[in-house]
């Protein structure tokens, strides 16, 4: 008999025990481990998806912000460029105006200085010439300067043209006190008398000549009435000297002024950005 | 001539006896239980795991997948029974490479015991799934005339299950024993390899047939999902 019923029963029991053993030690732990792993992977995947979505969202936000910042920066840059150009133009204009003002001021100063110098030279020259002449005349001819001056004036009076003489005569007819003799120095009484007599003789009338001192004349003398004058001074002789000095000054000041102006211009150019 | 390890009796006391079939079965049970315990005692739940855990996971998930493919939608409910059937028969076949070992499945008593377990399990799962009345009604389908034929079919397929496994395992061991006496060296080794293949195939067939019977018992009264599936296709 191939079938042993005791063995059949024992094997059935064995099989059921084996089912229980394998369930206890194999299937349950393994399936639990697989489930736990799958849950963990699913959780990690979900987490990764959430993080990815969040990262995508943040990336979009950052991209928008970046674009806004770029736009803002471009605007600011453009505005700043325009402002800087305007400021540069303004500063250049200011500098140019300042340079021009400085240059014209310097030129004005130079002109004033030259004029002052010229006047000082003229005055000094007159004084020197007067002093030299006086000394030379005193040394050489043992005479004063006043005498020749009076002589020269009288000579001129005698030699004046008819029109002038007519004018003087008309003035004397209106007012006998109209004649005034001005000189740079006070004439001695003797010479005053000489003058008076000579004038009376020339105009054939009794005149009351008045004598005045005018330091401006320096080395000159003049007979004046309303609108008419006969005079002599060294001013005419000094005129050529003044012209010579003026030319000399102009020659000297001209290049300097030119150089200064050019120098100022170059400084202004160098200050430009 | 010895056809079954039942005939090797180590100890006997009246009706009770301790033969090679029972002893080898205990050995297999011990090996399977201890091996499972050793592997599953420190299981990793993370992504890093040992080679043994990997192997066991492949086996378990493979069995689960096979059960699902047969048509049982909740394979974990049947994994304990069907998986143990497969593992026991497969282990019994694999151990034939050990000299002096006789597969317990080469005993008709063992195969009958396994077939009886299937014979009981089919109505057990069927009643659990669709109730006693529903399960019993399935015997009278499609008409009452089919009732005796269904009962005969139930018994005969259980018998066939037992005989098929016994025949294959016994014949494998028998052929090797006969060949050892004729051509001692090379040929028995080739036949042992063939026996291993046959044993694995038998383990697969036995458990798959059991799954199919259970699936038939649990699905017969359900509103058939096939028209829906066809509609989807």
mmCIF file with all atom_site columns, N, CA, C and O in Angstrom, chain B residues 68-90:
data_model
loop_
_atom_site.group_PDB
_atom_site.id
_atom_site.type_symbol
_atom_site.label_atom_id
_atom_site.label_alt_id
_atom_site.label_comp_id
_atom_site.label_asym_id
_atom_site.label_entity_id
_atom_site.label_seq_id
_atom_site.pdbx_PDB_ins_code
_atom_site.Cartn_x
_atom_site.Cartn_y
_atom_site.Cartn_z
_atom_site.occupancy
_atom_site.B_iso_or_equiv
_atom_site.pdbx_formal_charge
_atom_site.auth_seq_id
_atom_site.auth_comp_id
_atom_site.auth_asym_id
_atom_site.auth_atom_id
_atom_site.pdbx_PDB_model_num
ATOM 1  N N  . UNK B 1 68 ? -1.329 36.756 -8.465  1.00 0.00 ? 68 UNK B N  1
ATOM 2  C CA . UNK B 1 68 ? -2.138 37.839 -9.019  1.00 0.00 ? 68 UNK B CA 1
ATOM 3  C C  . UNK B 1 68 ? -2.464 37.567 -10.488 1.00 0.00 ? 68 UNK B C  1
ATOM 4  O O  . UNK B 1 68 ? -3.580 37.840 -10.960 1.00 0.00 ? 68 UNK B O  1
ATOM 5  N N  . UNK B 1 69 ? -1.478 37.050 -11.216 1.00 0.00 ? 69 UNK B N  1
ATOM 6  C CA . UNK B 1 69 ? -1.699 36.786 -12.647 1.00 0.00 ? 69 UNK B CA 1
ATOM 7  C C  . UNK B 1 69 ? -2.739 35.693 -12.873 1.00 0.00 ? 69 UNK B C  1
ATOM 8  O O  . UNK B 1 69 ? -3.416 35.677 -13.904 1.00 0.00 ? 69 UNK B O  1
ATOM 9  N N  . UNK B 1 70 ? -2.829 34.773 -11.911 1.00 0.00 ? 70 UNK B N  1
ATOM 10 C CA . UNK B 1 70 ? -3.836 33.710 -12.051 1.00 0.00 ? 70 UNK B CA 1
ATOM 11 C C  . UNK B 1 70 ? -5.245 34.295 -11.964 1.00 0.00 ? 70 UNK B C  1
ATOM 12 O O  . UNK B 1 70 ? -6.181 33.773 -12.574 1.00 0.00 ? 70 UNK B O  1
ATOM 13 N N  . UNK B 1 71 ? -5.390 35.384 -11.239 1.00 0.00 ? 71 UNK B N  1
ATOM 14 C CA . UNK B 1 71 ? -6.704 36.017 -11.185 1.00 0.00 ? 71 UNK B CA 1
ATOM 15 C C  . UNK B 1 71 ? -7.183 36.307 -9.786  1.00 0.00 ? 71 UNK B C  1
ATOM 16 O O  . UNK B 1 71 ? -8.316 36.742 -9.601  1.00 0.00 ? 71 UNK B O  1
ATOM 17 N N  . UNK B 1 72 ? -6.306 36.061 -8.811  1.00 0.00 ? 72 UNK B N  1
ATOM 18 C CA . UNK B 1 72 ? -6.685 36.384 -7.438  1.00 0.00 ? 72 UNK B CA 1
ATOM 19 C C  . UNK B 1 72 ? -6.255 37.817 -7.149  1.00 0.00 ? 72 UNK B C  1
ATOM 20 O O  . UNK B 1 72 ? -5.068 38.139 -7.161  1.00 0.00 ? 72 UNK B O  1
ATOM 21 N N  . UNK B 1 73 ? -7.273 38.656 -6.916  1.00 0.00 ? 73 UNK B N  1
ATOM 22 C CA . UNK B 1 73 ? -6.973 40.091 -6.846  1.00 0.00 ? 73 UNK B CA 1
ATOM 23 C C  . UNK B 1 73 ? -6.292 40.507 -5.542  1.00 0.00 ? 73 UNK B C  1
ATOM 24 O O  . UNK B 1 73 ? -5.664 41.551 -5.489  1.00 0.00 ? 73 UNK B O  1
ATOM 25 N N  . UNK B 1 74 ? -6.449 39.690 -4.502  1.00 0.00 ? 74 UNK B N  1
ATOM 26 C CA . UNK B 1 74 ? -5.766 40.009 -3.245  1.00 0.00 ? 74 UNK B CA 1
ATOM 27 C C  . UNK B 1 74 ? -4.781 38.910 -2.926  1.00 0.00 ? 74 UNK B C  1
ATOM 28 O O  . UNK B 1 74 ? -5.067 38.017 -2.110  1.00 0.00 ? 74 UNK B O  1
ATOM 29 N N  . UNK B 1 75 ? -3.644 38.922 -3.563  1.00 0.00 ? 75 UNK B N  1
ATOM 30 C CA . UNK B 1 75 ? -2.722 37.780 -3.456  1.00 0.00 ? 75 UNK B CA 1
ATOM 31 C C  . UNK B 1 75 ? -2.192 37.547 -2.048  1.00 0.00 ? 75 UNK B C  1
ATOM 32 O O  . UNK B 1 75 ? -1.868 36.419 -1.697  1.00 0.00 ? 75 UNK B O  1
ATOM 33 N N  . UNK B 1 76 ? -2.144 38.578 -1.221  1.00 0.00 ? 76 UNK B N  1
ATOM 34 C CA . UNK B 1 76 ? -1.549 38.390 0.111   1.00 0.00 ? 76 UNK B CA 1
ATOM 35 C C  . UNK B 1 76 ? -2.399 37.488 0.996   1.00 0.00 ? 76 UNK B C  1
ATOM 36 O O  . UNK B 1 76 ? -1.896 36.841 1.905   1.00 0.00 ? 76 UNK B O  1
ATOM 37 N N  . UNK B 1 77 ? -3.691 37.432 0.670   1.00 0.00 ? 77 UNK B N  1
ATOM 38 C CA . UNK B 1 77 ? -4.593 36.571 1.439   1.00 0.00 ? 77 UNK B CA 1
ATOM 39 C C  . UNK B 1 77 ? -4.237 35.096 1.221   1.00 0.00 ? 77 UNK B C  1
ATOM 40 O O  . UNK B 1 77 ? -4.437 34.276 2.114   1.00 0.00 ? 77 UNK B O  1
ATOM 41 N N  . UNK B 1 78 ? -3.746 34.782 0.034   1.00 0.00 ? 78 UNK B N  1
ATOM 42 C CA . UNK B 1 78 ? -3.470 33.378 -0.334  1.00 0.00 ? 78 UNK B CA 1
ATOM 43 C C  . UNK B 1 78 ? -1.978 33.084 -0.341  1.00 0.00 ? 78 UNK B C  1
ATOM 44 O O  . UNK B 1 78 ? -1.579 31.963 -0.601  1.00 0.00 ? 78 UNK B O  1
ATOM 45 N N  . UNK B 1 79 ? -1.158 34.127 -0.061  1.00 0.00 ? 79 UNK B N  1
ATOM 46 C CA . UNK B 1 79 ? 0.292  33.958 -0.161  1.00 0.00 ? 79 UNK B CA 1
ATOM 47 C C  . UNK B 1 79 ? 0.803  32.908 0.816   1.00 0.00 ? 79 UNK B C  1
ATOM 48 O O  . UNK B 1 79 ? 1.649  32.079 0.463   1.00 0.00 ? 79 UNK B O  1
ATOM 49 N N  . UNK B 1 80 ? 0.274  32.893 2.036   1.00 0.00 ? 80 UNK B N  1
ATOM 50 C CA . UNK B 1 80 ? 0.737  31.943 3.046   1.00 0.00 ? 80 UNK B CA 1
ATOM 51 C C  . UNK B 1 80 ? 0.553  30.507 2.587   1.00 0.00 ? 80 UNK B C  1
ATOM 52 O O  . UNK B 1 80 ? 1.495  29.710 2.620   1.00 0.00 ? 80 UNK B O  1
ATOM 53 N N  . UNK B 1 81 ? -0.622 30.195 2.062   1.00 0.00 ? 81 UNK B N  1
ATOM 54 C CA . UNK B 1 81 ? -0.918 28.805 1.663   1.00 0.00 ? 81 UNK B CA 1
ATOM 55 C C  . UNK B 1 81 ? -0.200 28.428 0.370   1.00 0.00 ? 81 UNK B C  1
ATOM 56 O O  . UNK B 1 81 ? 0.582  27.471 0.318   1.00 0.00 ? 81 UNK B O  1
ATOM 57 N N  . UNK B 1 82 ? -0.430 29.243 -0.693  1.00 0.00 ? 82 UNK B N  1
ATOM 58 C CA . UNK B 1 82 ? 0.124  28.890 -2.004  1.00 0.00 ? 82 UNK B CA 1
ATOM 59 C C  . UNK B 1 82 ? 1.649  29.034 -2.023  1.00 0.00 ? 82 UNK B C  1
ATOM 60 O O  . UNK B 1 82 ? 2.348  28.203 -2.617  1.00 0.00 ? 82 UNK B O  1
ATOM 61 N N  . UNK B 1 83 ? 2.165  30.057 -1.360  1.00 0.00 ? 83 UNK B N  1
ATOM 62 C CA . UNK B 1 83 ? 3.611  30.260 -1.330  1.00 0.00 ? 83 UNK B CA 1
ATOM 63 C C  . UNK B 1 83 ? 4.302  29.132 -0.590  1.00 0.00 ? 83 UNK B C  1
ATOM 64 O O  . UNK B 1 83 ? 5.358  28.647 -1.008  1.00 0.00 ? 83 UNK B O  1
ATOM 65 N N  . UNK B 1 84 ? 3.695  28.667 0.511   1.00 0.00 ? 84 UNK B N  1
ATOM 66 C CA . UNK B 1 84 ? 4.294  27.570 1.263   1.00 0.00 ? 84 UNK B CA 1
ATOM 67 C C  . UNK B 1 84 ? 4.266  26.279 0.448   1.00 0.00 ? 84 UNK B C  1
ATOM 68 O O  . UNK B 1 84 ? 5.228  25.501 0.466   1.00 0.00 ? 84 UNK B O  1
ATOM 69 N N  . UNK B 1 85 ? 3.169  26.058 -0.283  1.00 0.00 ? 85 UNK B N  1
ATOM 70 C CA . UNK B 1 85 ? 3.098  24.888 -1.184  1.00 0.00 ? 85 UNK B CA 1
ATOM 71 C C  . UNK B 1 85 ? 4.278  24.890 -2.144  1.00 0.00 ? 85 UNK B C  1
ATOM 72 O O  . UNK B 1 85 ? 5.004  23.903 -2.285  1.00 0.00 ? 85 UNK B O  1
ATOM 73 N N  . UNK B 1 86 ? 4.480  26.057 -2.809  1.00 0.00 ? 86 UNK B N  1
ATOM 74 C CA . UNK B 1 86 ? 5.548  26.146 -3.800  1.00 0.00 ? 86 UNK B CA 1
ATOM 75 C C  . UNK B 1 86 ? 6.914  25.949 -3.144  1.00 0.00 ? 86 UNK B C  1
ATOM 76 O O  . UNK B 1 86 ? 7.736  25.164 -3.609  1.00 0.00 ? 86 UNK B O  1
ATOM 77 N N  . UNK B 1 87 ? 7.134  26.669 -2.025  1.00 0.00 ? 87 UNK B N  1
ATOM 78 C CA . UNK B 1 87 ? 8.463  26.619 -1.402  1.00 0.00 ? 87 UNK B CA 1
ATOM 79 C C  . UNK B 1 87 ? 8.769  25.211 -0.879  1.00 0.00 ? 87 UNK B C  1
ATOM 80 O O  . UNK B 1 87 ? 9.892  24.735 -1.002  1.00 0.00 ? 87 UNK B O  1
ATOM 81 N N  . UNK B 1 88 ? 7.751  24.550 -0.337  1.00 0.00 ? 88 UNK B N  1
ATOM 82 C CA . UNK B 1 88 ? 7.989  23.197 0.221   1.00 0.00 ? 88 UNK B CA 1
ATOM 83 C C  . UNK B 1 88 ? 8.337  22.211 -0.888  1.00 0.00 ? 88 UNK B C  1
ATOM 84 O O  . UNK B 1 88 ? 9.334  21.488 -0.806  1.00 0.00 ? 88 UNK B O  1
ATOM 85 N N  . UNK B 1 89 ? 7.529  22.227 -1.958  1.00 0.00 ? 89 UNK B N  1
ATOM 86 C CA . UNK B 1 89 ? 7.774  21.276 -3.050  1.00 0.00 ? 89 UNK B CA 1
ATOM 87 C C  . UNK B 1 89 ? 9.104  21.605 -3.726  1.00 0.00 ? 89 UNK B C  1
ATOM 88 O O  . UNK B 1 89 ? 9.893  20.700 -4.043  1.00 0.00 ? 89 UNK B O  1
ATOM 89 N N  . UNK B 1 90 ? 9.401  22.911 -3.926  1.00 0.00 ? 90 UNK B N  1
ATOM 90 C CA . UNK B 1 90 ? 10.643 23.296 -4.578  1.00 0.00 ? 90 UNK B CA 1
ATOM 91 C C  . UNK B 1 90 ? 11.843 22.921 -3.711  1.00 0.00 ? 90 UNK B C  1
ATOM 92 O O  . UNK B 1 90 ? 12.842 22.388 -4.214  1.00 0.00 ? 90 UNK B O  1
#
